[in-house]
Short mmCIF file of C-alpha atoms in Angstrom, two decimals:
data_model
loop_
_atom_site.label_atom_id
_atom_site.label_comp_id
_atom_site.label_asym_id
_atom_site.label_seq_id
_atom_site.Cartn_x
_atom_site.Cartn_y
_atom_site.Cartn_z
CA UNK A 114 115.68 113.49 129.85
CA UNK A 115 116.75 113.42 126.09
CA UNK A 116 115.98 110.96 123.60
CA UNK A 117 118.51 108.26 122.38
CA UNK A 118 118.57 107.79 119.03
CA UNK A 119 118.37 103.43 118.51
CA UNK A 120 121.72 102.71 116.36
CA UNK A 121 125.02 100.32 116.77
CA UNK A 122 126.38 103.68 117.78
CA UNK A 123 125.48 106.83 120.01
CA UNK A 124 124.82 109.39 118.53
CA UNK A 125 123.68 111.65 120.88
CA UNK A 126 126.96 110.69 123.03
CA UNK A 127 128.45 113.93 121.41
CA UNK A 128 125.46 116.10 120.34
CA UNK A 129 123.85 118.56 122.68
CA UNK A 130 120.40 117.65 123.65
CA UNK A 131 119.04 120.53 121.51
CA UNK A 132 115.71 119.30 120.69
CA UNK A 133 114.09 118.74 124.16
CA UNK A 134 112.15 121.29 126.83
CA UNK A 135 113.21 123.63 128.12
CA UNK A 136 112.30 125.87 124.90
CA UNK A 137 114.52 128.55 126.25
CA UNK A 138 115.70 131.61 124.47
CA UNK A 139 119.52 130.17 124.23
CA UNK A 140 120.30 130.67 120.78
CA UNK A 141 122.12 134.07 120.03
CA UNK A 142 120.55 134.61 116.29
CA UNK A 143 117.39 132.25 116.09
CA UNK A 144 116.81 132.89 111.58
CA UNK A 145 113.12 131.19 112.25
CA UNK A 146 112.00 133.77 115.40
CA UNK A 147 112.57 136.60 113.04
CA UNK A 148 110.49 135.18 110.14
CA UNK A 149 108.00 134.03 112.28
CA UNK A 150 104.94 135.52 111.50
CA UNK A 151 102.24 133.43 112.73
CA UNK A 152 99.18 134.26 114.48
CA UNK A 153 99.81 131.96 117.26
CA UNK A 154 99.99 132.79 121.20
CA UNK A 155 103.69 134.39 122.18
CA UNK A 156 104.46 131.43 124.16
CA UNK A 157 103.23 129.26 121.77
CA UNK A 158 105.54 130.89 118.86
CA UNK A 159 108.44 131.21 121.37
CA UNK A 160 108.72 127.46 121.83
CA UNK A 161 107.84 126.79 118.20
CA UNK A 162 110.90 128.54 117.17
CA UNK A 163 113.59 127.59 119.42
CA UNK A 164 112.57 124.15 118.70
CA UNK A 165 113.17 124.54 114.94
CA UNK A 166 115.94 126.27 115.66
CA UNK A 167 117.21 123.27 117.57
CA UNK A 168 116.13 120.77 114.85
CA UNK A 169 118.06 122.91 112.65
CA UNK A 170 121.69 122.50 114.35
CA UNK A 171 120.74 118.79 114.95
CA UNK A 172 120.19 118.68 111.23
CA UNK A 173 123.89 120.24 110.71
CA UNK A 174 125.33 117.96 113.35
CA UNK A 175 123.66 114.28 111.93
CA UNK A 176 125.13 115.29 108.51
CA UNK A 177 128.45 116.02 109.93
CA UNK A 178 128.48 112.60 111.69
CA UNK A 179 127.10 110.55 109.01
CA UNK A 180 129.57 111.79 106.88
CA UNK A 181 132.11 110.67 109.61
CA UNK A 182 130.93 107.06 109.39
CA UNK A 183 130.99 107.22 105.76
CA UNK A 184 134.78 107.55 105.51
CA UNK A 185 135.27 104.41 107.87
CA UNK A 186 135.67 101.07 106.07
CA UNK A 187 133.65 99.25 108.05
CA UNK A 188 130.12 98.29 107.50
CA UNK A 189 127.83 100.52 109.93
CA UNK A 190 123.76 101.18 110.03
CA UNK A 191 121.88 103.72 111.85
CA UNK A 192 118.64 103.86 112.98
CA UNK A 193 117.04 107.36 113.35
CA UNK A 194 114.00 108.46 115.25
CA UNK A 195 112.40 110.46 117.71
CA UNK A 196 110.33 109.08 120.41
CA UNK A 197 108.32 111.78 120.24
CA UNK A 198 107.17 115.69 118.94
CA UNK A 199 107.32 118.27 121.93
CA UNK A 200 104.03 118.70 123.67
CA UNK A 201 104.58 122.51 122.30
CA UNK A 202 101.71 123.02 119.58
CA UNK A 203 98.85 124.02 121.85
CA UNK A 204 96.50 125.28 118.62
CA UNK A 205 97.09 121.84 116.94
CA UNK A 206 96.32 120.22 119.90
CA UNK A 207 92.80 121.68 120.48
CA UNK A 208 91.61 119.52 117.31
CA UNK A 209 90.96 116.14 118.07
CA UNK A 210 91.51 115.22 114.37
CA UNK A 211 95.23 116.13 115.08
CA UNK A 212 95.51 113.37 117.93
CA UNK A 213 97.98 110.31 115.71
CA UNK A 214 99.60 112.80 113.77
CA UNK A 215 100.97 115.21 116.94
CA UNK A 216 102.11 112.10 117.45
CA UNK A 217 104.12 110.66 114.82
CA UNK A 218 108.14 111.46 114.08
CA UNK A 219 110.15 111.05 111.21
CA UNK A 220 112.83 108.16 110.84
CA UNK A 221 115.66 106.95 108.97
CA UNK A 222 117.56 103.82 108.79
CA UNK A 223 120.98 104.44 107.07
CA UNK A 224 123.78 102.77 105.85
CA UNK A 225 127.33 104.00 105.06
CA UNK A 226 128.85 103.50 101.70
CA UNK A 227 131.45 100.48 103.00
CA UNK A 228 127.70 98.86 103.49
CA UNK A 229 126.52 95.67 101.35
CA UNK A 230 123.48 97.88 101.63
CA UNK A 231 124.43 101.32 100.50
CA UNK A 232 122.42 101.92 97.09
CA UNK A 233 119.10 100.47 98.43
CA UNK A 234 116.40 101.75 99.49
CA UNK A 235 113.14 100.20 101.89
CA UNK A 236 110.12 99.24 100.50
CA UNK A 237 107.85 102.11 101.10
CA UNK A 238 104.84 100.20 101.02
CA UNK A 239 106.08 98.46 104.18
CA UNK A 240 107.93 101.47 105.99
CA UNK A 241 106.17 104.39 105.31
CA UNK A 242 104.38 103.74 108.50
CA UNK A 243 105.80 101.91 111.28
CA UNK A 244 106.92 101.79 115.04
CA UNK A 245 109.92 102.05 117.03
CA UNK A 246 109.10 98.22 117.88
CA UNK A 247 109.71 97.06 114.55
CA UNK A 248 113.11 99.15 114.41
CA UNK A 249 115.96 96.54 114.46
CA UNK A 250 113.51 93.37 112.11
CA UNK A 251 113.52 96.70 109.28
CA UNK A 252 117.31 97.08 109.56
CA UNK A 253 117.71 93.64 109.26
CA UNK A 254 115.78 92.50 106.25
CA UNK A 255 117.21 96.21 104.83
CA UNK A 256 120.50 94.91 105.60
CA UNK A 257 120.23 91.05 104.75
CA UNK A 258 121.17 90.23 107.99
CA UNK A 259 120.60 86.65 110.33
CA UNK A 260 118.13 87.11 112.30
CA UNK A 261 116.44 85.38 115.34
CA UNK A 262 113.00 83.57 115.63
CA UNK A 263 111.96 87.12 117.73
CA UNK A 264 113.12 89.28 114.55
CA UNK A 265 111.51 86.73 112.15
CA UNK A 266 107.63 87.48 114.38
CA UNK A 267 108.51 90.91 114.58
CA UNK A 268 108.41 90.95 110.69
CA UNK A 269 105.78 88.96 110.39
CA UNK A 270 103.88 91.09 112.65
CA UNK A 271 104.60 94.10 111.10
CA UNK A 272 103.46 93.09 107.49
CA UNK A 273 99.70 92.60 109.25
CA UNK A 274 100.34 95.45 111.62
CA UNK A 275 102.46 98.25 110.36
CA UNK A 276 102.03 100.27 113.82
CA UNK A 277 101.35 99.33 116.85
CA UNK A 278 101.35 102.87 119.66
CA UNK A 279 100.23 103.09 123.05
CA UNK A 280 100.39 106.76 122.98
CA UNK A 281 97.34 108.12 121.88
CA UNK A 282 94.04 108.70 123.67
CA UNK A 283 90.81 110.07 123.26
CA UNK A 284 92.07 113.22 125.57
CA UNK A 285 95.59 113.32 123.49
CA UNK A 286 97.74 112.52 126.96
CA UNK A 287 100.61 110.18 126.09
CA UNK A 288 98.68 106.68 127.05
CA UNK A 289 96.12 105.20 128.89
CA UNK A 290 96.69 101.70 128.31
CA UNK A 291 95.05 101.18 124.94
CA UNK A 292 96.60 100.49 121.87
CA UNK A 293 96.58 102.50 118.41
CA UNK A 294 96.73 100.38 115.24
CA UNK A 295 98.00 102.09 112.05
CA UNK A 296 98.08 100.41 108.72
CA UNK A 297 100.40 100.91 105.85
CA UNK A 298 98.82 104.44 104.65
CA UNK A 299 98.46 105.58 108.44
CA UNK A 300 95.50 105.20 109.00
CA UNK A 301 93.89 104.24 112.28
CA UNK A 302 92.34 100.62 112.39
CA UNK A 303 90.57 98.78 115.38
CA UNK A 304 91.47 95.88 117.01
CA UNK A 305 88.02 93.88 115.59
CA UNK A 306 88.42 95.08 112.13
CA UNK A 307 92.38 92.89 111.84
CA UNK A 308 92.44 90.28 110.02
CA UNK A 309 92.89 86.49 111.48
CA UNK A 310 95.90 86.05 110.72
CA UNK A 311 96.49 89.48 112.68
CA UNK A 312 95.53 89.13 115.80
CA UNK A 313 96.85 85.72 115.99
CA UNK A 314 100.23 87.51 115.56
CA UNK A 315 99.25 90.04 118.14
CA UNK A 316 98.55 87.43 121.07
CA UNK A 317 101.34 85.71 120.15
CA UNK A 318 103.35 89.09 120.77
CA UNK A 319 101.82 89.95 124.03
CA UNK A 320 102.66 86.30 125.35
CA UNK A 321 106.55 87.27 124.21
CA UNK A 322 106.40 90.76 125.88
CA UNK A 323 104.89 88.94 129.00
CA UNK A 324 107.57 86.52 129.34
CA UNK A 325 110.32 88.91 128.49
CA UNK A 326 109.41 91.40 131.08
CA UNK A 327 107.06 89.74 133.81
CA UNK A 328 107.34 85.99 133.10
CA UNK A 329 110.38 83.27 133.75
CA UNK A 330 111.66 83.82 131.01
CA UNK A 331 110.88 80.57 129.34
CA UNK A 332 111.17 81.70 125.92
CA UNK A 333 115.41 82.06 126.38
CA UNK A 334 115.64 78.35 127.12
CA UNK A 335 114.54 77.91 123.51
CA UNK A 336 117.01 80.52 121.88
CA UNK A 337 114.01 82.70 120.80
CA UNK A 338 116.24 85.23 120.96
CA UNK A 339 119.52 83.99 119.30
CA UNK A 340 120.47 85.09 115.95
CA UNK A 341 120.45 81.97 113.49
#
């Protein structure tokens, strides 16, 4: 299925799912095929390039509809990501030192120019590196919005742990249960190495997911979850 970008609108609602497998040779003049000249496998290159190809239109197409939402007169944020690179680069793949950064996407959080928030920019020190988790506490502070206790740990926990991943493992399949810690440079820590303060934070989240998804939902009696 195709990925969803995360933003107060949809942005995929209109946009063809370009960027997802089937690799198929379905554009009529692909620029990158021809000026591919790699020493990678055929099927290897093949995919390569229709996926660039398809990054490139989706490129054309997010311009067009940010500058959509910049002529409104409302105030509107995106948040940009994908939840993942195609499992396409075989040769990569084969070195183990490639595992967290096969891995990683890019992201953007964006605000239109009728936004309080328009000429600013996030700290990079605290978003170079992070996770789709920590998505809507970033836009947030970014945007000086209220916020609700769940928000308020989410930032918290994302100052002592900048990434949080289940999706790497030592045989590069996409999870086995374990967790990958990244701090703010991207590089991988272990659980024993966080600080105190850090995995306090951590248990603290795992109780929240717990009760969110197979608890009673305790934590809603105490508006956890309600903006403030």
């Amino acid at each position: 299925m195709c990925s969803t970008t995360a933003t107060t609108l949809n942005l995929f609602s209109w946009l063809p799912c370009k960027n997802h497998a089937p690799y198929d040779d379905y554009y009529a003049n692909n620029q990158f095929r021809e000026a591919d000249v790699s020493q990678l496998s055929d099927d290897e290159k093949w995919a390569i390039d229709s996926y660039i190809k398809g990054i490139n239109l989706t490129d054309q197409a997010t311009e067009d509809f940010l500058n959509q939402l910049n002529s409104m007169d409302k105030p509107i944020a995106v948040i940009f990501y994908g939840d993942h690179l195609p499992g396409i680069y075989t040769t990569a793949a084969s070195d183990k030192d490639n595992t967290t950064v096969l891995h990683e996407t890019d992201y953007f959080i964006w605000p239109n120019q009728a936004s309080a928030s328009a000429s600013i920019k996030l700290d990079q020190q605290t978003s170079n590196y992070t996770s789709s988790n920590y998505f809507m506490a970033l836009a947030a502070e970014y945007m000086n919005a209220k916020i609700s206790p769940y928000l308020e740990m989410l930032t918290q926990t994302q100052t002592q742990i900048p990434t949080i991943s289940r999706l790497v493992s030592s045989n590069n399949s996409w999870g086995d249960g374990s967790a990958t810690y990244l701090d703010a440079n991207g590089n991988r820590i272990k659980r024993k190495d966080l600080s105190q303060k850090a995995k306090q934070l951590l248990d603290d989240y795992r109780l929240v997911q717990y009760d969110m998804t197979k608890g009673k939902g305790y934590l809603n009696d105490y508006d956890f979850f309600a903006v403030q």
